[in-house]
Coordinates of N, CA and C in Angstrom, one line a residue:
M1415 N 3.3 27.4 -18.4 CA 2.3 26.4 -17.9 C 2.0 25.5 -19.0
R1416 N 2.0 24.2 -18.7 CA 1.7 23.2 -19.7 C 0.3 22.7 -19.5
L1417 N -0.4 22.4 -20.5 CA -1.7 21.9 -20.5 C -1.7 20.5 -21.0
Y1418 N -2.3 19.6 -20.4 CA -2.4 18.2 -20.8 C -3.8 17.8 -21.1
L1419 N -4.1 17.1 -22.1 CA -5.4 16.5 -22.4 C -5.6 15.3 -21.5
V1420 N -6.7 15.3 -20.8 CA -7.0 14.1 -19.9 C -8.3 13.5 -20.5
K1421 N -8.2 12.2 -20.7 CA -9.4 11.5 -21.2 C -10.3 11.2 -20.0
E1422 N -9.9 10.5 -19.0 CA -10.7 10.3 -17.9 C -9.8 9.7 -16.8
I1423 N -10.1 10.2 -15.6 CA -9.4 9.6 -14.4 C -10.5 8.9 -13.6
P1424 N -10.2 7.6 -13.3 CA -11.2 6.8 -12.6 C -11.6 7.5 -11.3
G1425 N -12.9 7.6 -11.1 CA -13.5 8.2 -9.9 C -13.5 9.8 -9.9
M1426 N -13.1 10.4 -11.0 CA -13.2 11.8 -11.1 C -13.8 12.2 -12.4
R1427 N -14.8 13.1 -12.3 CA -15.4 13.5 -13.6 C -14.6 14.7 -14.1
L1428 N -14.7 14.9 -15.4 CA -14.0 15.9 -16.1 C -14.3 17.3 -15.6
P1429 N -15.6 17.7 -15.3 CA -15.8 19.0 -14.7 C -15.1 19.2 -13.4
A1430 N -15.0 18.2 -12.6 CA -14.3 18.3 -11.3 C -12.8 18.5 -11.5
L1431 N -12.3 17.8 -12.5 CA -10.9 18.0 -12.8 C -10.6 19.4 -13.3
A1432 N -11.4 19.9 -14.2 CA -11.3 21.2 -14.7 C -11.3 22.3 -13.6
A1433 N -12.2 22.1 -12.7 CA -12.3 23.0 -11.5 C -11.1 23.0 -10.7
A1434 N -10.6 21.8 -10.5 CA -9.3 21.7 -9.7 C -8.2 22.3 -10.4
A1435 N -8.1 22.2 -11.7 CA -7.0 22.8 -12.4 C -7.1 24.3 -12.4
L1436 N -8.3 24.8 -12.5 CA -8.4 26.3 -12.5 C -8.1 26.8 -11.1
T1437 N -8.5 26.1 -10.1 CA -8.1 26.6 -8.7 C -6.6 26.6 -8.5
T1438 N -6.0 25.5 -9.0 CA -4.5 25.5 -8.8 C -3.8 26.6 -9.6
A1439 N -4.3 26.9 -10.8 CA -3.7 27.9 -11.6 C -3.9 29.3 -10.9
A1440 N -5.1 29.5 -10.3 CA -5.3 30.8 -9.6 C -4.5 30.9 -8.4
L1441 N -4.3 29.8 -7.7 CA -3.4 29.9 -6.5 C -2.0 30.2 -6.8
L1442 N -1.5 29.5 -7.9 CA -0.1 29.8 -8.3 C 0.1 31.2 -8.8
A1443 N -0.9 31.8 -9.5 CA -0.8 33.1 -10.0 C -0.8 34.2 -8.9
S1444 N -1.5 33.9 -7.8 CA -1.6 34.9 -6.7 C -0.7 34.6 -5.5
S1445 N 0.1 33.5 -5.5 CA 0.8 33.1 -4.3 C 1.9 34.0 -3.9
S1446 N 2.5 34.8 -4.8 CA 3.6 35.7 -4.4 C 3.6 37.0 -5.2
P1447 N 2.7 37.9 -4.8 CA 2.6 39.2 -5.5 C 3.9 40.0 -5.5
H1448 N 4.7 39.9 -4.4 CA 5.9 40.6 -4.3 C 7.0 40.1 -5.2
A1449 N 7.0 38.7 -5.4 CA 8.0 38.1 -6.3 C 7.7 38.6 -7.7
S1450 N 6.4 38.6 -8.1 CA 6.1 39.0 -9.5 C 6.4 40.5 -9.7
A1451 N 6.2 41.3 -8.7 CA 6.6 42.7 -8.8 C 8.1 42.9 -8.9
A1452 N 8.8 42.1 -8.2 CA 10.3 42.2 -8.3 C 10.8 41.8 -9.7
Q1453 N 10.1 40.7 -10.2 CA 10.5 40.2 -11.5 C 10.2 41.3 -12.6
A1454 N 9.1 42.0 -12.4 CA 8.7 43.0 -13.4 C 9.7 44.2 -13.3
A1455 N 10.2 44.6 -12.1 CA 11.1 45.7 -12.0 C 12.5 45.3 -12.5
G1456 N 12.9 44.0 -12.2 CA 14.2 43.6 -12.7 C 15.2 43.5 -11.6
V1457 N 16.4 43.2 -11.9 CA 17.5 43.0 -11.0 C 18.8 43.5 -11.6
L1458 N 19.7 44.0 -10.8 CA 21.0 44.4 -11.2 C 22.0 43.5 -10.5
N1459 N 22.8 42.8 -11.3 CA 23.8 41.9 -10.7 C 25.2 42.5 -10.6
L1460 N 25.8 42.5 -9.5 CA 27.2 43.0 -9.3 C 28.0 41.7 -9.3
W1461 N 29.1 41.6 -10.0 CA 29.9 40.5 -10.1 C 31.4 40.8 -9.6
S1462 N 32.0 39.9 -8.9 CA 33.4 40.1 -8.4 C 34.4 39.9 -9.5
G1463 N 34.1 39.2 -10.6 CA 35.0 39.0 -11.7 C 34.6 39.6 -13.0
L1464 N 35.6 39.6 -13.9 CA 35.3 40.2 -15.2 C 34.3 39.3 -16.0
N1465 N 33.6 39.9 -16.9 CA 32.6 39.2 -17.7 C 31.6 38.4 -17.0
Q1466 N 31.1 39.0 -15.9 CA 30.0 38.4 -15.1 C 30.4 37.0 -14.6
T1467 N 31.6 36.9 -13.9 CA 32.1 35.7 -13.3 C 32.4 36.0 -11.8
G1468 N 32.6 34.9 -11.1 CA 32.9 35.0 -9.7 C 31.7 35.1 -8.8
Q1469 N 31.8 35.7 -7.7 CA 30.6 35.9 -6.8 C 29.7 36.9 -7.3
V1470 N 28.4 36.7 -7.0 CA 27.4 37.7 -7.5 C 26.6 38.3 -6.4
Q1471 N 26.3 39.5 -6.5 CA 25.4 40.2 -5.5 C 24.3 40.8 -6.2
P1472 N 23.1 40.1 -6.2 CA 21.9 40.7 -6.9 C 21.3 41.8 -6.1
V1473 N 20.9 42.9 -6.8 CA 20.3 44.0 -6.2 C 18.9 44.2 -6.9
P1474 N 17.8 43.9 -6.2 CA 16.5 44.1 -6.8 C 16.3 45.6 -7.1
V1475 N 15.7 45.8 -8.3 CA 15.3 47.2 -8.6 C 14.1 47.6 -7.9
P1476 N 14.1 48.7 -7.2 CA 12.8 49.1 -6.5 C 11.7 49.5 -7.5
E1477 N 10.5 49.4 -7.0 CA 9.4 49.7 -7.9 C 9.4 51.2 -8.3
L1478 N 9.8 52.0 -7.3 CA 9.9 53.5 -7.6 C 11.4 53.8 -7.8
E1479 N 11.6 54.8 -8.7 CA 13.0 55.3 -8.9 C 13.6 55.7 -7.6
G1480 N 14.9 55.6 -7.5 CA 15.6 56.1 -6.3 C 16.8 55.3 -6.0
C1481 N 17.4 55.6 -4.8 CA 18.6 55.0 -4.3 C 18.3 53.7 -3.6
A1482 N 19.1 52.7 -3.9 CA 19.0 51.4 -3.2 C 20.3 51.0 -2.7
A1483 N 20.4 50.8 -1.4 CA 21.7 50.4 -0.7 C 22.0 48.9 -1.0
V1484 N 23.2 48.6 -1.2 CA 23.7 47.2 -1.3 C 23.8 46.7 0.1
D1485 N 23.4 45.4 0.3 CA 23.4 44.9 1.7 C 24.7 45.2 2.4
S1486 N 25.8 45.0 1.8 CA 27.1 45.4 2.3 C 28.0 45.7 1.1
S1487 N 29.0 46.6 1.4 CA 29.9 47.0 0.3 C 30.4 45.8 -0.5
F1488 N 30.3 45.8 -1.8 CA 30.6 44.7 -2.7 C 31.7 45.1 -3.7
L1489 N 32.9 44.4 -3.6 CA 33.9 44.7 -4.5 C 33.5 44.2 -5.9
T1490 N 33.2 45.1 -6.8 CA 32.6 44.8 -8.1 C 33.6 45.0 -9.2
R1491 N 33.6 44.0 -10.2 CA 34.4 44.1 -11.3 C 33.6 44.2 -12.6
S1492 N 32.4 43.6 -12.6 CA 31.5 43.7 -13.7 C 30.1 43.7 -13.3
V1493 N 29.2 44.2 -14.2 CA 27.8 44.5 -13.8 C 26.9 44.0 -14.9
G1494 N 25.7 43.4 -14.5 CA 24.7 43.0 -15.5 C 23.4 43.7 -15.1
N1495 N 22.8 44.6 -15.9 CA 21.6 45.3 -15.6 C 20.4 44.6 -16.3
R1496 N 19.7 43.8 -15.6 CA 18.6 43.0 -16.1 C 17.3 43.7 -15.8
S1497 N 17.2 45.0 -16.1 CA 16.0 45.8 -15.8 C 15.8 46.8 -16.9
Q1498 N 14.7 47.6 -16.8 CA 14.4 48.6 -17.7 C 14.8 50.0 -17.2
S1499 N 15.6 50.0 -16.1 CA 16.1 51.2 -15.5 C 17.5 51.5 -15.7
L1500 N 17.9 52.8 -15.8 CA 19.2 53.2 -15.9 C 19.8 53.1 -14.5
A1501 N 21.0 52.5 -14.3 CA 21.6 52.3 -13.0 C 22.9 53.1 -12.8
A1502 N 23.0 53.9 -11.8 CA 24.2 54.6 -11.5 C 24.8 54.0 -10.2
L1503 N 26.0 53.5 -10.3 CA 26.7 52.8 -9.2 C 27.5 53.8 -8.4
Y1504 N 27.4 53.7 -7.1 CA 28.1 54.6 -6.2 C 29.0 53.9 -5.2
T1505 N 30.0 54.5 -4.8 CA 30.9 53.9 -3.8 C 30.6 54.5 -2.4
N1506 N 29.5 55.1 -2.2 CA 29.0 55.6 -0.9 C 27.6 55.1 -0.7
P1507 N 27.1 55.1 0.6 CA 25.8 54.5 0.8 C 24.6 55.4 0.5
D1508 N 24.8 56.6 0.0 CA 23.7 57.6 -0.2 C 23.5 58.0 -1.6
C1509 N 24.1 57.4 -2.6 CA 24.0 57.8 -4.0 C 24.4 59.3 -4.2
E1510 N 25.4 59.7 -3.6 CA 25.8 61.1 -3.7 C 27.1 61.3 -4.5
G1511 N 27.3 62.4 -5.1 CA 28.5 62.7 -5.9 C 28.4 62.1 -7.3
E1512 N 29.6 61.9 -7.8 CA 29.7 61.3 -9.1 C 29.6 59.8 -9.0
P1513 N 28.8 59.1 -9.9 CA 28.8 57.7 -9.9 C 30.1 57.1 -10.4
A1514 N 30.4 55.9 -9.9 CA 31.6 55.1 -10.4 C 31.3 54.6 -11.8
E1515 N 30.1 54.3 -12.1 CA 29.7 53.7 -13.4 C 28.2 53.9 -13.6
I1516 N 27.8 54.1 -14.9 CA 26.4 54.1 -15.2 C 26.2 53.0 -16.2
V1517 N 25.1 52.2 -15.9 CA 24.8 51.0 -16.7 C 23.4 51.2 -17.3
S1518 N 23.3 51.1 -18.6 CA 22.1 51.3 -19.3 C 21.2 50.0 -19.1
P1519 N 19.9 50.1 -19.3 CA 19.0 49.0 -19.2 C 19.4 47.8 -20.1
G1520 N 19.4 46.6 -19.6 CA 19.7 45.5 -20.4 C 21.1 45.3 -20.8
R1521 N 22.0 46.0 -20.3 CA 23.4 46.0 -20.6 C 24.3 45.3 -19.6
R1522 N 25.4 44.8 -20.1 CA 26.5 44.2 -19.2 C 27.8 45.0 -19.5
T1523 N 28.6 45.2 -18.4 CA 29.8 45.9 -18.6 C 30.8 45.5 -17.6
N1524 N 32.1 45.7 -18.0 CA 33.2 45.5 -17.1 C 33.7 46.8 -16.6
L1525 N 34.0 47.0 -15.3 CA 34.5 48.2 -14.8 C 36.0 48.3 -15.1
A1526 N 36.5 49.5 -15.3 CA 37.9 49.8 -15.6 C 38.8 49.2 -14.5
R1527 N 38.3 49.3 -13.2 CA 39.1 48.7 -12.1 C 38.0 48.3 -11.1
P1528 N 38.4 47.4 -10.2 CA 37.4 47.0 -9.1 C 37.0 48.2 -8.3
R1529 N 35.7 48.2 -7.9 CA 35.2 49.3 -7.1 C 34.3 48.7 -6.0
D1530 N 34.4 49.3 -4.8 CA 33.5 48.9 -3.7 C 32.1 49.6 -3.9
I1531 N 31.2 48.9 -4.4 CA 29.9 49.5 -4.7 C 29.0 49.4 -3.4
E1532 N 28.4 50.5 -3.0 CA 27.6 50.6 -1.7 C 26.2 50.9 -2.0
S1533 N 25.9 51.6 -3.1 CA 24.5 52.0 -3.4 C 24.3 52.2 -4.9
I1534 N 23.1 52.1 -5.4 CA 22.8 52.2 -6.8 C 21.5 53.1 -6.9
A1535 N 21.6 54.1 -7.8 CA 20.5 54.9 -8.1 C 19.8 54.4 -9.4
F1536 N 18.5 54.1 -9.3 CA 17.8 53.6 -10.5 C 16.9 54.8 -11.0
Q1537 N 16.9 54.9 -12.3 CA 16.1 56.0 -13.0 C 15.4 55.4 -14.1

């Protein structure tokens, strides 16, 4: 947020301008509580190409640990974990069995071979 010093606006007193600025700031801060919660939890990006290139499928990290299904199976070649959660990638919709890959928080990795990722367990 940028703050600007205002000397005087014709027809508007400084206290009225300050009140308007505070109201605007409060509205912006409360306008999207779900978006700010999602930003706090983070996102895991699945990429179709090596080194985070090609098409991307973002998967928001849920607020609680658990299994998150990918919208549709995504042929993944690299992953970027932009969250504070450990992410286990699965080739089935239920996060069962052995994960295809485990990605630590804040890490990026290339998969040894392309995998159809269907779900991700966040811990």
